[in-house]
Coordinates of C-alpha atoms in Angstrom, one line a residue:
M1 CA -41.1 -16.6 -11.6
K2 CA -38.2 -18.9 -12.3
S3 CA -36.0 -19.6 -9.3
S4 CA -32.3 -20.1 -9.5
N5 CA -30.9 -23.5 -8.7
P6 CA -28.7 -23.3 -5.5
N7 CA -26.4 -25.9 -7.0
T8 CA -25.9 -23.8 -10.1
V9 CA -25.1 -20.7 -8.0
I10 CA -22.5 -22.7 -6.0
F11 CA -21.0 -24.1 -9.2
R12 CA -20.8 -20.6 -10.7
Y13 CA -18.8 -19.2 -7.8
K14 CA -16.7 -22.2 -7.0
W15 CA -13.5 -20.5 -8.1
D16 CA -14.3 -17.5 -5.9
A17 CA -14.8 -19.7 -2.9
L18 CA -11.6 -21.6 -3.7
I19 CA -9.5 -18.4 -4.0
L20 CA -10.9 -17.1 -0.8
I21 CA -9.9 -20.3 1.0
F22 CA -6.4 -19.9 -0.3
L23 CA -6.3 -16.2 0.7
M24 CA -7.5 -16.8 4.3
P25 CA -4.0 -17.8 5.6
L26 CA -3.0 -14.2 5.0
L27 CA -4.8 -13.4 8.2
A28 CA -2.3 -15.6 10.1
I29 CA 1.0 -15.2 8.2
N30 CA 3.3 -12.7 9.9
L31 CA 0.5 -11.9 12.4
N32 CA 2.2 -10.8 15.7
G33 CA 2.5 -7.9 18.0
Y34 CA 5.9 -7.0 16.9
H35 CA 6.9 -3.9 14.9
D36 CA 10.1 -2.4 13.7
V37 CA 11.6 1.0 14.7
G38 CA 9.6 2.7 11.9
D39 CA 7.5 5.8 12.7
D40 CA 4.5 5.6 10.4
F41 CA 2.6 2.9 12.2
A42 CA 2.7 4.8 15.5
Q43 CA 1.5 8.0 13.8
Y44 CA -1.7 6.3 12.6
L45 CA -2.4 4.5 15.8
L46 CA -1.8 7.6 18.0
Q47 CA -4.1 9.7 15.8
A48 CA -6.7 6.9 15.9
R49 CA -6.6 7.1 19.7
W50 CA -6.9 10.9 19.4
L51 CA -10.0 10.5 17.2
T52 CA -11.6 8.4 19.9
G53 CA -11.2 11.2 22.5
D54 CA -7.8 10.5 24.0
Q55 CA -6.5 14.1 23.6
L56 CA -3.1 13.2 25.1
A57 CA -2.3 10.6 22.4
W58 CA -1.6 13.0 19.6
F59 CA -0.6 16.7 19.7
P60 CA -1.4 18.5 16.4
S61 CA 0.6 21.6 17.6
H62 CA 3.7 19.3 17.7
A63 CA 3.0 17.6 14.4
G64 CA 4.9 19.6 11.8
S65 CA 6.2 17.4 9.0
Y66 CA 5.5 14.3 11.0
S67 CA 1.7 14.8 11.1
P68 CA -0.5 12.0 9.9
G69 CA -2.5 14.7 8.2
I70 CA 0.1 14.9 5.5
K71 CA -0.7 11.4 4.5
G72 CA -4.5 11.3 4.8
W73 CA -6.9 10.9 7.7
L74 CA -8.9 7.9 6.6
F75 CA -6.5 5.2 7.6
S76 CA -6.5 6.4 11.2
V77 CA -10.3 6.1 11.1
M78 CA -10.0 2.5 9.9
L79 CA -7.8 1.7 12.8
I80 CA -10.2 3.0 15.5
P81 CA -11.4 -0.6 16.3
A82 CA -7.8 -1.5 17.1
T83 CA -7.5 1.2 19.7
F84 CA -10.0 -0.4 22.0
G85 CA -7.3 -2.9 22.9
T86 CA -4.0 -2.3 24.7
F87 CA -0.5 -3.0 23.4
P88 CA 0.2 -5.4 21.6
A89 CA -3.5 -6.2 20.9
D90 CA -3.8 -2.9 19.0
I91 CA -0.9 -3.8 16.7
I92 CA -2.4 -7.3 16.0
M93 CA -5.8 -5.9 15.3
S94 CA -4.3 -3.3 12.9
K95 CA -2.4 -6.0 11.0
L96 CA -5.6 -8.0 10.7
I97 CA -7.3 -5.0 9.2
V98 CA -4.5 -4.5 6.7
S99 CA -4.5 -8.3 5.9
A100 CA -8.3 -8.2 5.3
F101 CA -7.8 -5.5 2.7
L102 CA -5.1 -7.7 1.1
I103 CA -7.6 -10.5 0.9
L104 CA -10.1 -8.2 -0.7
A105 CA -7.5 -7.0 -3.2
G106 CA -6.5 -10.5 -4.1
W107 CA -10.1 -11.6 -4.7
V108 CA -10.9 -8.5 -6.9
F109 CA -7.6 -9.1 -8.8
F110 CA -8.7 -12.7 -9.4
R111 CA -12.1 -11.6 -10.7
I112 CA -10.5 -9.2 -13.1
L113 CA -8.0 -11.7 -14.4
H114 CA -10.6 -14.4 -14.8
S115 CA -12.3 -12.1 -17.3
F116 CA -9.3 -12.5 -19.6
F117 CA -7.7 -15.9 -18.6
P118 CA -8.7 -19.4 -17.7
A119 CA -9.5 -19.8 -14.0
L120 CA -6.3 -21.7 -13.2
T121 CA -4.2 -19.0 -14.7
A122 CA -6.0 -16.2 -12.8
F123 CA -5.8 -18.4 -9.6
G124 CA -2.0 -18.8 -9.9
C125 CA -1.4 -15.2 -10.8
T126 CA -3.4 -14.1 -7.8
L127 CA -1.3 -16.3 -5.4
F128 CA 1.8 -14.8 -7.1
L129 CA 0.6 -11.3 -6.2
V130 CA -0.5 -11.8 -2.6
Y131 CA 2.2 -14.3 -1.5
N132 CA 5.1 -12.3 -3.0
P133 CA 7.7 -11.7 -0.3
M134 CA 7.4 -7.9 -0.8
M135 CA 3.7 -8.1 -0.2
L136 CA 4.0 -10.3 2.8
D137 CA 6.5 -7.9 4.3
L138 CA 4.4 -4.9 3.7
K139 CA 1.3 -6.7 5.0
N140 CA 3.1 -6.9 8.3
Q141 CA 3.3 -3.1 8.4
I142 CA 0.5 -0.9 9.6
L143 CA 0.3 1.4 6.5
P144 CA -2.4 2.6 4.2
D145 CA -0.8 1.4 0.9
I146 CA -2.5 -2.1 0.9
P147 CA -6.0 -0.6 1.7
M148 CA -5.5 1.9 -1.1
M149 CA -4.5 -0.8 -3.5
A150 CA -7.7 -2.7 -2.6
T151 CA -9.9 0.4 -3.2
F152 CA -8.2 1.1 -6.5
L153 CA -8.8 -2.4 -7.7
L154 CA -12.4 -2.5 -6.5
T155 CA -13.2 0.8 -8.2
F156 CA -11.9 -0.4 -11.5
Y157 CA -13.7 -3.7 -11.1
L158 CA -17.1 -2.1 -10.4
L159 CA -16.8 0.5 -13.2
F160 CA -15.6 -1.8 -16.0
F161 CA -16.6 -5.4 -15.0
Q162 CA -20.0 -4.9 -13.3
K163 CA -23.3 -3.8 -14.7
S164 CA -23.9 0.0 -14.4
T165 CA -26.5 -0.2 -11.7
T166 CA -27.3 2.4 -9.2
I167 CA -25.8 0.3 -6.4
S168 CA -22.5 -0.3 -8.1
I169 CA -22.2 3.4 -9.1
V170 CA -22.9 4.6 -5.6
I171 CA -20.3 2.2 -4.2
S172 CA -17.8 3.3 -6.8
A173 CA -18.3 6.9 -5.9
L174 CA -17.8 6.2 -2.2
L175 CA -14.7 4.2 -2.9
I176 CA -13.2 7.1 -4.9
W177 CA -13.9 9.4 -2.0
L178 CA -12.4 7.0 0.5
S179 CA -9.3 6.6 -1.7
A180 CA -8.8 10.3 -1.8
G181 CA -8.9 10.3 2.0
L182 CA -6.1 7.7 2.1
K183 CA -3.6 9.5 0.0
T184 CA -3.5 12.3 -2.5
P185 CA -2.4 10.2 -5.5
A186 CA -5.9 8.7 -5.4
L187 CA -7.0 11.8 -7.3
L188 CA -5.8 9.9 -10.4
L189 CA -9.0 7.9 -10.2
I190 CA -10.3 10.5 -12.5
I191 CA -8.9 8.4 -15.3
P192 CA -11.2 5.4 -14.8
V193 CA -14.1 7.7 -14.1
V194 CA -13.7 9.4 -17.5
G195 CA -13.0 6.0 -19.1
W196 CA -16.3 4.6 -17.7
F197 CA -18.2 7.8 -18.6
V198 CA -17.4 7.5 -22.3
T199 CA -18.3 3.8 -22.5
T200 CA -21.5 3.5 -20.6
T201 CA -25.1 4.1 -21.4
F202 CA -26.2 4.3 -17.8
A203 CA -28.8 6.9 -17.4
G204 CA -27.2 8.6 -14.4
R205 CA -23.7 8.8 -15.7
Y206 CA -23.7 12.6 -15.7
K207 CA -24.7 12.6 -12.1
F208 CA -22.0 10.0 -11.2
L209 CA -19.4 12.1 -13.0
I210 CA -20.3 15.2 -11.1
V211 CA -20.7 13.5 -7.7
S212 CA -17.4 11.5 -8.0
L213 CA -15.3 14.3 -9.2
T214 CA -16.7 16.7 -6.7
G215 CA -16.0 14.2 -3.9
M216 CA -12.4 13.8 -5.1
L217 CA -11.9 17.5 -4.8
V218 CA -13.8 18.1 -1.6
V219 CA -12.0 15.4 0.4
P220 CA -8.5 16.7 -0.1
A221 CA -9.8 20.3 0.2
F222 CA -11.2 19.4 3.6
E223 CA -7.9 17.8 4.6
F224 CA -6.1 20.9 3.4
V225 CA -8.2 23.2 5.6
L226 CA -8.2 20.9 8.5
A227 CA -4.4 20.5 8.4
S228 CA -3.6 24.1 7.7
A229 CA -3.7 24.9 11.5
N230 CA -0.8 22.6 12.3
N231 CA 1.1 23.0 9.1
G232 CA 0.5 19.3 8.1
L233 CA -0.8 19.0 4.6
V234 CA 0.2 22.5 3.8
W235 CA 3.8 21.6 4.6
Y236 CA 3.6 18.6 2.4
W237 CA 2.4 20.5 -0.6
Q238 CA 5.0 23.2 0.0
Q239 CA 7.7 20.5 0.0
T240 CA 6.3 19.0 -3.1
I241 CA 6.5 22.3 -5.0
A242 CA 9.8 23.4 -3.5
L243 CA 11.5 20.2 -4.4
I244 CA 10.5 20.1 -8.1
S245 CA 13.7 20.3 -10.2
P246 CA 15.3 18.2 -12.9
S247 CA 17.8 16.8 -10.4
S248 CA 15.1 15.8 -7.9
M249 CA 13.0 14.2 -10.7
Q250 CA 16.0 12.2 -11.8
L251 CA 16.7 11.1 -8.2
N252 CA 13.1 10.0 -7.7
A253 CA 13.1 8.2 -11.0
T254 CA 16.3 6.3 -10.1
T255 CA 15.0 5.5 -6.6
Y256 CA 11.7 4.1 -7.8
F257 CA 13.3 2.1 -10.6
Q258 CA 15.7 0.5 -8.2
S259 CA 12.8 -0.2 -5.9
L260 CA 10.8 -1.8 -8.7
Q261 CA 13.8 -4.1 -9.3
L262 CA 13.4 -5.4 -5.7
I263 CA 9.9 -6.7 -6.3
P264 CA 10.8 -10.0 -7.9
Q265 CA 13.8 -10.7 -5.6
L266 CA 12.7 -14.1 -4.5
E267 CA 14.7 -16.7 -2.5
L268 CA 16.0 -18.1 -5.8
P269 CA 19.3 -17.9 -7.7
M270 CA 19.9 -14.4 -8.9
W271 CA 19.8 -15.4 -12.6
I272 CA 16.2 -16.6 -12.1
N273 CA 15.3 -13.3 -10.5
N274 CA 16.8 -11.4 -13.4
V275 CA 14.9 -13.5 -15.9
I276 CA 11.7 -12.9 -14.0
L277 CA 12.3 -9.1 -14.1
A278 CA 13.2 -9.2 -17.8
M279 CA 10.1 -11.2 -18.6
L280 CA 7.8 -8.9 -16.6
S281 CA 9.4 -5.8 -18.3
F282 CA 9.0 -7.3 -21.8
G283 CA 5.4 -8.4 -21.0
W284 CA 4.5 -5.0 -19.8
L285 CA 5.8 -3.4 -23.0
L286 CA 3.7 -5.9 -25.0
G287 CA 0.7 -4.9 -22.9
V288 CA 1.3 -1.2 -23.7
V289 CA 1.4 -1.9 -27.4
F290 CA -1.6 -4.2 -27.5
S291 CA -3.7 -1.9 -25.3
F292 CA -4.2 0.3 -28.3
F293 CA -5.2 -2.4 -30.8
P294 CA -8.7 -4.0 -31.2
E295 CA -9.6 -6.3 -28.5
T296 CA -9.0 -10.0 -28.9
G297 CA -10.3 -12.9 -26.9
S298 CA -12.0 -11.0 -24.0
R299 CA -15.5 -11.6 -22.7
H300 CA -15.9 -7.9 -22.2
H301 CA -15.4 -6.2 -25.5
L302 CA -15.7 -2.4 -25.5
K303 CA -15.4 -1.8 -21.8
S304 CA -12.6 -4.3 -21.5
K305 CA -10.6 -2.4 -24.1
Y306 CA -11.2 0.9 -22.2
F307 CA -10.2 -0.9 -19.0
E308 CA -6.9 -1.8 -20.5
R309 CA -6.2 1.7 -21.7
S310 CA -7.4 3.2 -18.4
I311 CA -5.2 1.1 -16.2
L312 CA -2.2 1.9 -18.5
L313 CA -2.9 5.6 -18.3
F314 CA -3.4 5.2 -14.5
Q315 CA 0.0 3.6 -14.2
L316 CA 1.7 6.2 -16.3
G317 CA 0.0 9.0 -14.4
Y318 CA 0.9 7.5 -11.0
V319 CA 4.6 7.1 -12.0
F320 CA 4.6 10.6 -13.3
L321 CA 3.2 11.9 -10.0
L322 CA 5.9 10.1 -8.1
L323 CA 8.5 12.1 -9.9
F324 CA 7.3 15.1 -7.9
Y325 CA 6.0 13.3 -4.8
P326 CA 8.3 13.5 -1.8
Y327 CA 8.9 10.1 -0.3
Q328 CA 10.2 9.1 3.1
G329 CA 11.2 5.6 4.3
D330 CA 10.8 2.6 2.0
P331 CA 9.9 3.8 -1.5
V332 CA 8.8 0.2 -2.5
R333 CA 5.5 0.7 -0.7
M334 CA 4.8 3.9 -2.8
L335 CA 4.7 1.6 -5.9
L336 CA 2.4 -0.9 -4.1
P337 CA -1.0 0.6 -5.2
I338 CA -0.2 0.2 -8.9
F339 CA 1.7 -3.2 -8.6
P340 CA -1.5 -5.2 -9.4
F341 CA -2.1 -3.1 -12.5
L342 CA 1.5 -3.5 -13.7
L343 CA 0.9 -7.3 -13.5
I344 CA -2.5 -7.1 -15.3
T345 CA -0.9 -5.2 -18.2
T346 CA 2.1 -7.6 -18.2
F347 CA -0.1 -10.8 -18.3
K348 CA -2.4 -9.3 -20.9
G349 CA 0.6 -8.4 -23.0
F350 CA 1.8 -11.9 -23.2
S351 CA -1.6 -13.4 -23.8
S352 CA -2.4 -10.9 -26.6
F353 CA 0.9 -11.7 -28.3
L354 CA 0.3 -15.4 -28.2
E355 CA -3.3 -14.9 -29.5
R356 CA -2.1 -12.7 -32.4
V357 CA 0.5 -15.2 -33.6
N358 CA -2.2 -17.9 -33.5
F359 CA -0.3 -20.0 -31.0
S360 CA -2.4 -23.2 -30.8
W361 CA -1.3 -24.1 -27.2
Y362 CA -2.1 -20.7 -25.9
K363 CA -4.5 -21.8 -23.1
T364 CA -2.2 -24.7 -22.1
V365 CA 0.8 -22.3 -21.7
A366 CA -1.3 -19.8 -19.8
V367 CA -2.5 -22.4 -17.4
L368 CA 1.0 -23.8 -16.9
A369 CA 2.4 -20.3 -16.4
G370 CA -0.3 -19.5 -13.8
L371 CA 0.5 -22.7 -11.9
L372 CA 4.3 -22.1 -12.0
L373 CA 4.2 -18.6 -10.6
P374 CA 3.0 -19.5 -7.0
V375 CA 5.5 -22.4 -6.9
L376 CA 8.3 -19.7 -7.1
M377 CA 6.9 -18.3 -3.9
I378 CA 7.6 -21.5 -1.8
P379 CA 11.3 -20.7 -1.0
S380 CA 10.4 -17.3 0.2
L381 CA 7.6 -18.6 2.4
L382 CA 10.0 -21.0 4.0
K383 CA 12.2 -18.1 5.0
L384 CA 9.4 -16.4 7.0
P385 CA 10.3 -18.0 10.4
S386 CA 13.8 -16.4 10.2
K387 CA 12.3 -13.0 9.4
I388 CA 9.9 -13.3 12.4
Q389 CA 13.0 -13.9 14.6
D390 CA 14.5 -10.6 13.3
A391 CA 11.2 -8.8 14.1
R392 CA 11.2 -10.3 17.6
K393 CA 14.6 -8.8 18.3
E394 CA 13.4 -5.3 17.4
Y395 CA 10.2 -5.8 19.4
K396 CA 12.2 -6.7 22.5
A397 CA 14.6 -3.7 22.0
N398 CA 11.6 -1.4 21.7
L399 CA 10.1 -2.8 24.9
N400 CA 13.4 -2.5 26.8
L401 CA 13.8 1.1 25.6
A402 CA 10.3 1.9 26.7
Q403 CA 10.8 0.4 30.1
F404 CA 14.0 2.4 30.6
L405 CA 12.4 5.7 29.5
K406 CA 9.4 5.2 31.8
S407 CA 11.7 4.5 34.8
A408 CA 14.1 7.3 34.0
T409 CA 11.7 10.1 33.1
E410 CA 8.7 11.7 34.6
P411 CA 5.3 11.3 32.8
S412 CA 5.3 15.1 32.0
E413 CA 8.9 15.1 30.6
V414 CA 9.3 16.0 26.9
L415 CA 11.7 14.0 24.7
K416 CA 13.2 14.4 21.3
S417 CA 13.8 11.7 18.7
N418 CA 14.4 11.0 15.0
K419 CA 11.5 8.6 15.5
P420 CA 9.2 10.8 17.7
W421 CA 6.0 9.0 17.1
A422 CA 7.4 5.5 17.8
I423 CA 8.9 6.8 21.1
Q424 CA 5.6 8.4 22.1
Y425 CA 3.8 5.2 21.3
Y426 CA 6.0 2.8 23.2
A427 CA 7.1 5.0 26.1
D428 CA 4.0 7.1 26.5
R429 CA 6.0 10.3 26.7
I430 CA 5.5 13.5 24.6
T431 CA 8.2 13.3 21.9
L432 CA 9.1 16.0 19.5
P433 CA 11.1 15.8 16.2
E434 CA 14.8 15.9 16.7
S435 CA 14.9 19.2 14.7
D436 CA 12.5 20.9 17.1
L437 CA 14.0 24.0 18.9
H438 CA 12.4 23.0 22.2
Q439 CA 15.0 22.4 25.0
V440 CA 14.9 18.8 26.4
K441 CA 16.9 16.7 28.8
R442 CA 17.0 13.5 26.8
I443 CA 17.2 12.7 23.1
V444 CA 16.4 9.2 21.7
L445 CA 17.9 8.2 18.3
S446 CA 17.4 5.1 16.2
A447 CA 20.7 3.3 16.0
A448 CA 19.5 1.2 13.1
V449 CA 19.2 4.4 10.9
Q450 CA 22.4 6.1 10.0
N451 CA 21.3 9.7 10.8
P452 CA 23.9 12.4 10.1
D453 CA 22.3 14.6 12.8
S454 CA 23.4 12.1 15.4
M455 CA 26.9 13.4 15.0
T456 CA 25.8 16.7 16.6
H457 CA 25.1 14.8 19.8
S458 CA 28.6 13.3 20.1
N459 CA 29.3 15.6 23.1
H460 CA 26.3 14.3 25.0
K461 CA 26.3 11.5 27.4
I462 CA 24.9 8.1 26.4
I463 CA 22.8 6.8 29.2
Y464 CA 21.2 3.9 27.5
Q465 CA 22.0 1.8 24.4
N466 CA 20.8 -1.4 22.7
D467 CA 21.1 -2.8 19.2
F468 CA 18.4 -0.4 17.9
W469 CA 18.3 2.7 20.1
L470 CA 20.6 5.3 21.7
V471 CA 19.5 7.6 24.5
Y472 CA 21.5 10.8 25.1
E473 CA 21.4 13.0 28.1
V474 CA 21.8 16.6 27.1
E475 CA 24.7 18.2 28.9
P476 CA 24.3 21.9 29.8

């Protein structure tokens, strides 16, 4: 039996090792125990504590529209290791978990691009993806969007760029189930499943089709039944259906398009950002056109072509779903799971165009472009220290608020807030949504968010205030 040469194996995977070395700093960048006044991160951490047996951490009966159940249960399961530490260690560990998924996403992204482009091109494009200021900012948030982006990429990679072995298929099926547990839009993974099914000769493809599709339906069905008792996922589906209208679809389309424009907003002159956006848009349109022409220049012929068509349909399906999908908070992160696929279609569009016009310096241009992209990230990386200072201000404001609430209230007192989960996380007091009919003595509002409902509390007495929070005492 012929043994493989270790030196040959090392040489074969030298680029993988190099990209992983360059991705490892993501574990340290923006890593701190700070967090903003957002509510989502607290929901997931509190539910993770509840899953470990801390029944006082999260109250399903008080969840309503704020329930983590409306967003998927799996991310809270992933955060369970973080709950074994106390604040702020749990936040730091949670950010490490999210950062690890970003590293995984970057490596898989590199592997996919390297199937089409020279190694240096794929290397530079990968750094452009993971060190984008938007990505670095969202990496600092404890949210499931980056893990879902990683599971999406890994599913496509296993189905279209790996041999159809039993192991790869089993892992793919598990990833599809896990993605469905992160967020409902993961049901769109039916697109690559069908694309793989029609292109493979794997003996167990019928079994895989049945198992994967069944899992995709069982997981959200289980969530639906589990959440029906506290009106979580049921409420979300009701909102989705109730809000479907031409005006809401137009509003969602406008919102997400404006959010998409924020992605290339680097610390560069505005005209350069506009040029980058125009080139990305033009390249994506080229990718759409060439996705339906015979393959050129790829190492993976039939499967590669179906991969390009599958990711295109996946993007269109995801965008179409967002037209009906209620969003709260920052809509940019809703686009995050398909952002790598947008880039793949864009880069492939440019490369296919240059190949078809027989541009002789095609590879040279591809390498230079790949090396230029990460250079554009340098000014944004230099701005990170100032952003960390801003995060530290919010962090101190949160701790000062929590200290006040713990000294001014009894442990059994119930509060209200427009950020109920954040207050419950920091102050360790049961906190209900501001709209709840329950009578309370104190209401906590985020001063950083212009909430119209805060006007209804103008006759109440302000007993505490900082740059980010207001605490009202309810007058009889």
